[in-house]
GROMACS .gro file of C-alpha atoms in nm:
model
  327
    1UNK     CA    1   2.228  -1.162  -1.971
    2UNK     CA    2   2.389  -0.984  -1.597
    3UNK     CA    3   2.291  -0.651  -1.772
    4UNK     CA    4   1.942  -0.798  -1.893
    5UNK     CA    5   1.854  -0.959  -1.558
    6UNK     CA    6   1.894  -0.652  -1.351
    7UNK     CA    7   1.680  -0.518  -1.565
    8UNK     CA    8   1.440  -0.749  -1.513
    9UNK     CA    9   1.440  -0.727  -1.156
   10UNK     CA   10   1.412  -0.300  -1.152
   11UNK     CA   11   1.133  -0.271  -1.201
   12UNK     CA   12   1.086  -0.516  -0.875
   13UNK     CA   13   1.238  -0.257  -0.692
   14UNK     CA   14   1.014   0.001  -0.549
   15UNK     CA   15   1.168   0.298  -0.719
   16UNK     CA   16   0.883   0.463  -0.852
   17UNK     CA   17   0.862   0.726  -0.573
   18UNK     CA   18   0.745   1.061  -0.678
   19UNK     CA   19   0.954   1.354  -0.532
   20UNK     CA   20   1.097   1.657  -0.666
   21UNK     CA   21   1.460   1.741  -0.787
   22UNK     CA   22   1.560   2.119  -0.878
   23UNK     CA   23   1.341   2.163  -1.167
   24UNK     CA   24   1.040   2.089  -0.883
   25UNK     CA   25   0.867   1.843  -1.197
   26UNK     CA   26   0.775   1.517  -1.043
   27UNK     CA   27   1.062   1.263  -1.088
   28UNK     CA   28   1.110   0.873  -0.997
   29UNK     CA   29   1.324   0.710  -0.752
   30UNK     CA   30   1.586   0.500  -0.960
   31UNK     CA   31   1.824   0.236  -0.800
   32UNK     CA   32   2.184   0.144  -0.916
   33UNK     CA   33   2.358  -0.137  -0.760
   34UNK     CA   34   2.720  -0.141  -0.686
   35UNK     CA   35   2.918  -0.305  -0.984
   36UNK     CA   36   2.714  -0.314  -1.270
   37UNK     CA   37   2.761  -0.237  -1.620
   38UNK     CA   38   2.662   0.041  -1.785
   39UNK     CA   39   2.423  -0.168  -1.995
   40UNK     CA   40   2.262  -0.233  -1.696
   41UNK     CA   41   2.207   0.082  -1.573
   42UNK     CA   42   2.073   0.240  -1.931
   43UNK     CA   43   1.813  -0.021  -1.948
   44UNK     CA   44   1.685   0.023  -1.549
   45UNK     CA   45   1.637   0.443  -1.633
   46UNK     CA   46   1.473   0.362  -1.958
   47UNK     CA   47   1.283   0.123  -1.806
   48UNK     CA   48   1.143   0.360  -1.580
   49UNK     CA   49   1.170   0.643  -1.855
   50UNK     CA   50   1.445   0.861  -1.715
   51UNK     CA   51   1.573   0.792  -2.040
   52UNK     CA   52   1.452   0.714  -2.417
   53UNK     CA   53   1.699   0.462  -2.530
   54UNK     CA   54   1.899   0.248  -2.336
   55UNK     CA   55   2.166   0.177  -2.563
   56UNK     CA   56   2.193   0.549  -2.668
   57UNK     CA   57   2.266   0.679  -2.267
   58UNK     CA   58   2.524   0.401  -2.281
   59UNK     CA   59   2.712   0.515  -2.549
   60UNK     CA   60   2.675   0.827  -2.400
   61UNK     CA   61   2.830   0.706  -2.048
   62UNK     CA   62   3.089   0.633  -2.290
   63UNK     CA   63   3.249   0.867  -2.419
   64UNK     CA   64   3.512   0.990  -2.253
   65UNK     CA   65   3.528   0.661  -2.031
   66UNK     CA   66   3.292   0.913  -1.849
   67UNK     CA   67   3.063   0.582  -1.675
   68UNK     CA   68   3.356   0.498  -1.475
   69UNK     CA   69   3.238   0.734  -1.261
   70UNK     CA   70   2.880   0.618  -1.210
   71UNK     CA   71   2.829   0.546  -0.841
   72UNK     CA   72   2.559   0.297  -0.678
   73UNK     CA   73   2.280   0.467  -0.459
   74UNK     CA   74   1.919   0.579  -0.497
   75UNK     CA   75   1.922   0.831  -0.701
   76UNK     CA   76   1.571   1.034  -0.769
   77UNK     CA   77   1.543   1.153  -1.163
   78UNK     CA   78   1.311   1.269  -1.394
   79UNK     CA   79   1.127   1.127  -1.675
   80UNK     CA   80   1.283   1.280  -2.002
   81UNK     CA   81   1.561   1.456  -1.829
   82UNK     CA   82   1.843   1.530  -2.038
   83UNK     CA   83   2.129   1.239  -2.031
   84UNK     CA   84   2.424   1.493  -1.994
   85UNK     CA   85   2.214   1.580  -1.663
   86UNK     CA   86   2.118   1.223  -1.596
   87UNK     CA   87   2.516   1.157  -1.580
   88UNK     CA   88   2.598   1.417  -1.371
   89UNK     CA   89   2.342   1.277  -1.065
   90UNK     CA   90   2.469   0.942  -1.154
   91UNK     CA   91   2.873   1.041  -1.144
   92UNK     CA   92   2.777   1.278  -0.833
   93UNK     CA   93   2.709   0.973  -0.590
   94UNK     CA   94   2.405   0.907  -0.329
   95UNK     CA   95   2.475   0.807   0.023
   96UNK     CA   96   2.454   0.442   0.118
   97UNK     CA   97   2.072   0.290   0.028
   98UNK     CA   98   1.950   0.018   0.268
   99UNK     CA   99   1.592  -0.209   0.160
  100UNK     CA  100   1.294  -0.276   0.380
  101UNK     CA  101   0.972  -0.436   0.297
  102UNK     CA  102   0.668  -0.227   0.409
  103UNK     CA  103   0.355  -0.556   0.405
  104UNK     CA  104   0.035  -0.469   0.339
  105UNK     CA  105  -0.244  -0.479   0.664
  106UNK     CA  106   0.030  -0.326   0.900
  107UNK     CA  107  -0.056  -0.032   1.099
  108UNK     CA  108   0.160   0.302   1.024
  109UNK     CA  109   0.308   0.270   1.415
  110UNK     CA  110   0.371  -0.080   1.273
  111UNK     CA  111   0.566   0.146   0.964
  112UNK     CA  112   0.753   0.348   1.180
  113UNK     CA  113   0.893   0.059   1.355
  114UNK     CA  114   1.041  -0.099   0.999
  115UNK     CA  115   1.184   0.201   0.901
  116UNK     CA  116   1.358   0.240   1.276
  117UNK     CA  117   1.464  -0.119   1.263
  118UNK     CA  118   1.588  -0.095   0.935
  119UNK     CA  119   1.786   0.251   0.926
  120UNK     CA  120   1.779   0.405   1.302
  121UNK     CA  121   1.564   0.697   1.221
  122UNK     CA  122   1.347   0.714   1.604
  123UNK     CA  123   1.015   0.541   1.509
  124UNK     CA  124   0.827   0.880   1.708
  125UNK     CA  125   0.984   1.108   1.448
  126UNK     CA  126   0.820   0.883   1.173
  127UNK     CA  127   0.484   0.913   1.282
  128UNK     CA  128   0.527   1.287   1.372
  129UNK     CA  129   0.590   1.289   1.013
  130UNK     CA  130   0.335   1.156   0.885
  131UNK     CA  131   0.111   1.386   1.096
  132UNK     CA  132   0.240   1.717   0.891
  133UNK     CA  133  -0.038   1.918   0.759
  134UNK     CA  134   0.079   1.997   0.433
  135UNK     CA  135   0.150   1.676   0.309
  136UNK     CA  136  -0.175   1.547   0.462
  137UNK     CA  137  -0.327   1.858   0.230
  138UNK     CA  138  -0.085   1.702  -0.048
  139UNK     CA  139  -0.211   1.380  -0.033
  140UNK     CA  140  -0.601   1.552   0.002
  141UNK     CA  141  -0.619   1.328   0.356
  142UNK     CA  142  -0.887   1.465   0.555
  143UNK     CA  143  -0.723   1.228   0.878
  144UNK     CA  144  -0.469   1.360   1.127
  145UNK     CA  145  -0.232   1.146   0.931
  146UNK     CA  146  -0.159   0.944   0.606
  147UNK     CA  147  -0.242   0.634   0.780
  148UNK     CA  148  -0.350   0.416   0.457
  149UNK     CA  149  -0.164   0.599   0.213
  150UNK     CA  150   0.127   0.432   0.189
  151UNK     CA  151   0.250   0.152  -0.087
  152UNK     CA  152   0.265  -0.214   0.058
  153UNK     CA  153   0.616  -0.288  -0.129
  154UNK     CA  154   0.988  -0.305  -0.119
  155UNK     CA  155   1.135   0.030  -0.036
  156UNK     CA  156   1.515   0.154  -0.067
  157UNK     CA  157   1.583   0.412   0.157
  158UNK     CA  158   1.901   0.650   0.184
  159UNK     CA  159   2.060   0.597   0.503
  160UNK     CA  160   2.117   0.987   0.609
  161UNK     CA  161   1.760   1.064   0.502
  162UNK     CA  162   1.575   1.249   0.848
  163UNK     CA  163   1.199   1.102   0.956
  164UNK     CA  164   1.071   1.415   0.680
  165UNK     CA  165   1.221   1.280   0.404
  166UNK     CA  166   1.158   0.907   0.424
  167UNK     CA  167   0.784   0.985   0.484
  168UNK     CA  168   0.806   1.211   0.216
  169UNK     CA  169   0.907   0.946   0.002
  170UNK     CA  170   0.607   0.709   0.137
  171UNK     CA  171   0.365   0.960   0.044
  172UNK     CA  172   0.490   1.037  -0.326
  173UNK     CA  173   0.524   0.658  -0.405
  174UNK     CA  174   0.205   0.628  -0.321
  175UNK     CA  175   0.069   0.890  -0.544
  176UNK     CA  176   0.277   0.748  -0.834
  177UNK     CA  177   0.128   0.414  -0.817
  178UNK     CA  178  -0.208   0.557  -0.798
  179UNK     CA  179  -0.399   0.497  -1.067
  180UNK     CA  180  -0.636   0.821  -1.232
  181UNK     CA  181  -0.929   0.537  -1.279
  182UNK     CA  182  -0.911   0.475  -0.943
  183UNK     CA  183  -1.045   0.792  -0.847
  184UNK     CA  184  -1.284   0.848  -1.116
  185UNK     CA  185  -1.382   0.448  -1.025
  186UNK     CA  186  -1.432   0.537  -0.663
  187UNK     CA  187  -1.633   0.924  -0.758
  188UNK     CA  188  -1.892   0.644  -0.951
  189UNK     CA  189  -1.977   0.441  -0.694
  190UNK     CA  190  -2.010   0.776  -0.412
  191UNK     CA  191  -1.698   0.789  -0.256
  192UNK     CA  192  -1.392   0.986  -0.207
  193UNK     CA  193  -1.063   0.876  -0.229
  194UNK     CA  194  -1.030   0.840   0.156
  195UNK     CA  195  -1.356   0.668   0.213
  196UNK     CA  196  -1.236   0.409  -0.065
  197UNK     CA  197  -0.885   0.351   0.112
  198UNK     CA  198  -1.053   0.338   0.434
  199UNK     CA  199  -1.342   0.061   0.324
  200UNK     CA  200  -1.025  -0.118   0.136
  201UNK     CA  201  -0.766  -0.118   0.481
  202UNK     CA  202  -1.072  -0.297   0.679
  203UNK     CA  203  -1.102  -0.525   0.335
  204UNK     CA  204  -0.735  -0.622   0.358
  205UNK     CA  205  -0.818  -0.633   0.778
  206UNK     CA  206  -1.014  -0.944   0.727
  207UNK     CA  207  -0.699  -1.114   0.606
  208UNK     CA  208  -0.963  -1.303   0.337
  209UNK     CA  209  -0.842  -1.517   0.087
  210UNK     CA  210  -0.713  -1.327  -0.264
  211UNK     CA  211  -1.063  -1.562  -0.450
  212UNK     CA  212  -1.318  -1.394  -0.132
  213UNK     CA  213  -1.186  -1.035  -0.118
  214UNK     CA  214  -1.414  -0.914  -0.404
  215UNK     CA  215  -1.707  -1.098  -0.173
  216UNK     CA  216  -1.574  -0.936   0.159
  217UNK     CA  217  -1.569  -0.623  -0.001
  218UNK     CA  218  -1.978  -0.620  -0.158
  219UNK     CA  219  -2.088  -0.752   0.197
  220UNK     CA  220  -1.931  -0.404   0.351
  221UNK     CA  221  -2.062  -0.150   0.040
  222UNK     CA  222  -2.406  -0.344   0.098
  223UNK     CA  223  -2.400  -0.264   0.439
  224UNK     CA  224  -2.314   0.096   0.364
  225UNK     CA  225  -2.615   0.119   0.115
  226UNK     CA  226  -2.846  -0.024   0.366
  227UNK     CA  227  -2.725   0.183   0.642
  228UNK     CA  228  -2.637  -0.084   0.823
  229UNK     CA  229  -2.339  -0.074   1.024
  230UNK     CA  230  -1.981  -0.260   0.948
  231UNK     CA  231  -1.939  -0.416   1.243
  232UNK     CA  232  -1.578  -0.466   1.114
  233UNK     CA  233  -1.391  -0.634   1.365
  234UNK     CA  234  -1.037  -0.504   1.240
  235UNK     CA  235  -1.190  -0.197   1.350
  236UNK     CA  236  -1.198  -0.236   1.684
  237UNK     CA  237  -0.867  -0.426   1.655
  238UNK     CA  238  -0.727  -0.125   1.590
  239UNK     CA  239  -0.904   0.062   1.787
  240UNK     CA  240  -0.723  -0.071   2.083
  241UNK     CA  241  -0.410  -0.029   1.946
  242UNK     CA  242  -0.328  -0.411   1.955
  243UNK     CA  243  -0.398  -0.787   1.756
  244UNK     CA  244  -0.578  -0.978   2.015
  245UNK     CA  245  -0.874  -1.223   1.999
  246UNK     CA  246  -1.176  -0.963   2.104
  247UNK     CA  247  -1.446  -1.008   2.368
  248UNK     CA  248  -1.770  -0.900   2.363
  249UNK     CA  249  -1.665  -0.608   2.649
  250UNK     CA  250  -1.406  -0.506   2.304
  251UNK     CA  251  -1.666  -0.434   2.102
  252UNK     CA  252  -1.822  -0.163   2.357
  253UNK     CA  253  -1.526   0.052   2.337
  254UNK     CA  254  -1.571   0.370   2.273
  255UNK     CA  255  -1.384   0.536   1.970
  256UNK     CA  256  -1.470   0.649   1.638
  257UNK     CA  257  -1.320   0.318   1.491
  258UNK     CA  258  -1.554   0.096   1.672
  259UNK     CA  259  -1.762   0.024   1.378
  260UNK     CA  260  -1.982  -0.165   1.608
  261UNK     CA  261  -2.118   0.175   1.743
  262UNK     CA  262  -2.079   0.425   1.488
  263UNK     CA  263  -2.220   0.465   1.199
  264UNK     CA  264  -2.092   0.446   0.845
  265UNK     CA  265  -1.685   0.423   0.772
  266UNK     CA  266  -1.443   0.549   1.055
  267UNK     CA  267  -1.225   0.811   1.035
  268UNK     CA  268  -0.953   0.695   0.800
  269UNK     CA  269  -0.761   0.402   0.704
  270UNK     CA  270  -0.680   0.131   0.972
  271UNK     CA  271  -0.345   0.019   0.773
  272UNK     CA  272  -0.225  -0.018   0.493
  273UNK     CA  273  -0.438  -0.180   0.159
  274UNK     CA  274  -0.260  -0.399  -0.120
  275UNK     CA  275  -0.378  -0.346  -0.467
  276UNK     CA  276  -0.604  -0.641  -0.429
  277UNK     CA  277  -0.769  -0.524  -0.139
  278UNK     CA  278  -0.794  -0.176  -0.312
  279UNK     CA  279  -0.930  -0.338  -0.659
  280UNK     CA  280  -1.164  -0.632  -0.476
  281UNK     CA  281  -1.325  -0.278  -0.312
  282UNK     CA  282  -1.354  -0.052  -0.617
  283UNK     CA  283  -1.505  -0.339  -0.805
  284UNK     CA  284  -1.718  -0.568  -0.589
  285UNK     CA  285  -1.960  -0.823  -0.777
  286UNK     CA  286  -2.328  -0.752  -0.705
  287UNK     CA  287  -2.419  -0.953  -0.426
  288UNK     CA  288  -2.720  -0.969  -0.179
  289UNK     CA  289  -2.485  -1.067   0.104
  290UNK     CA  290  -2.499  -0.922   0.441
  291UNK     CA  291  -2.283  -1.100   0.650
  292UNK     CA  292  -1.949  -1.343   0.629
  293UNK     CA  293  -1.766  -1.580   0.877
  294UNK     CA  294  -1.421  -1.728   0.799
  295UNK     CA  295  -1.350  -2.109   0.823
  296UNK     CA  296  -1.105  -2.304   0.953
  297UNK     CA  297  -0.901  -2.300   0.685
  298UNK     CA  298  -0.891  -1.921   0.584
  299UNK     CA  299  -1.173  -1.895   0.343
  300UNK     CA  300  -1.480  -1.715   0.436
  301UNK     CA  301  -1.869  -1.812   0.423
  302UNK     CA  302  -2.091  -1.518   0.306
  303UNK     CA  303  -2.498  -1.542   0.431
  304UNK     CA  304  -2.823  -1.313   0.292
  305UNK     CA  305  -2.948  -1.258   0.638
  306UNK     CA  306  -2.883  -1.321   1.030
  307UNK     CA  307  -3.043  -1.614   1.044
  308UNK     CA  308  -2.858  -1.761   0.725
  309UNK     CA  309  -2.545  -1.639   0.939
  310UNK     CA  310  -2.628  -1.770   1.276
  311UNK     CA  311  -2.746  -2.139   1.087
  312UNK     CA  312  -2.374  -2.123   0.900
  313UNK     CA  313  -2.177  -2.038   1.265
  314UNK     CA  314  -2.362  -2.327   1.388
  315UNK     CA  315  -2.276  -2.567   1.111
  316UNK     CA  316  -1.894  -2.496   1.107
  317UNK     CA  317  -1.875  -2.503   1.490
  318UNK     CA  318  -2.025  -2.886   1.497
  319UNK     CA  319  -1.780  -3.151   1.534
  320UNK     CA  320  -1.755  -3.357   1.224
  321UNK     CA  321  -1.971  -3.126   0.966
  322UNK     CA  322  -1.779  -3.088   0.695
  323UNK     CA  323  -1.663  -2.699   0.571
  324UNK     CA  324  -1.940  -2.538   0.369
  325UNK     CA  325  -1.795  -2.406   0.016
  326UNK     CA  326  -1.734  -2.069  -0.005
  327UNK     CA  327  -1.878  -1.873  -0.317
   0.00000   0.00000   0.00000
């Protein structure tokens, strides 16, 4: 049961990070914990498509008792590579790794702080690496950094990796997790992937309840189609560089990210988006909603006109009033 349990947990580990091995072919990052049987390692390799048969690899590794030399670590392995080559990598070993969690909605600066606390790489060097022009070009990212191109998930990072290598892993993981059909759907919406990620990050920034995300996305799509400004508070927060309750003065801050003052989308994402927000932005429901406001319980209320929007705000702020229902 021990090996089966590890195999079930393995897909939850963020090992699907494309990178380059000696052959230059796409690879995946495979974590191998300490003190696990070769059957567990084989099942993990099969789960990530590195080997076709876990049983065959386990039998192969046991020949000459070579499996006893498998070392724990984080291995970039190419799907379909020969079993002998896989075993050479696993016996060679890697530096120790440390797990960290990157959550949705946080900015690149926050990501850098998370990584610095986990493995000691300076946040400044991580942010500098995220500006790399070659990396941005590979992602098709026209913004100044890879903000928004980081998958919120659990990562394993090798302790001797430098900032460039870690940021490369983040970007490659994003590409590995991105689904080709999302690109096609974005095109059908008349959007580039960058525009889609930008809008999804704004939806994420609103922190809507799961069931409200599609309607929040629908509001923003409707406003864009009508040539209305997005007037999204999270973009102002991003422009300010700190989370706080916004004042009327804040809404007038001069910034390309202040969607109260600019037309259309800001230059790029304002944080990392969850899959839920990406899906909501790709497939918004048909609606004629143009406004929304958050209730005290976190749900959102949606309106079709500014007059209706103001009435909704008055209703939810009236003492003792029952909360109107969300869609």
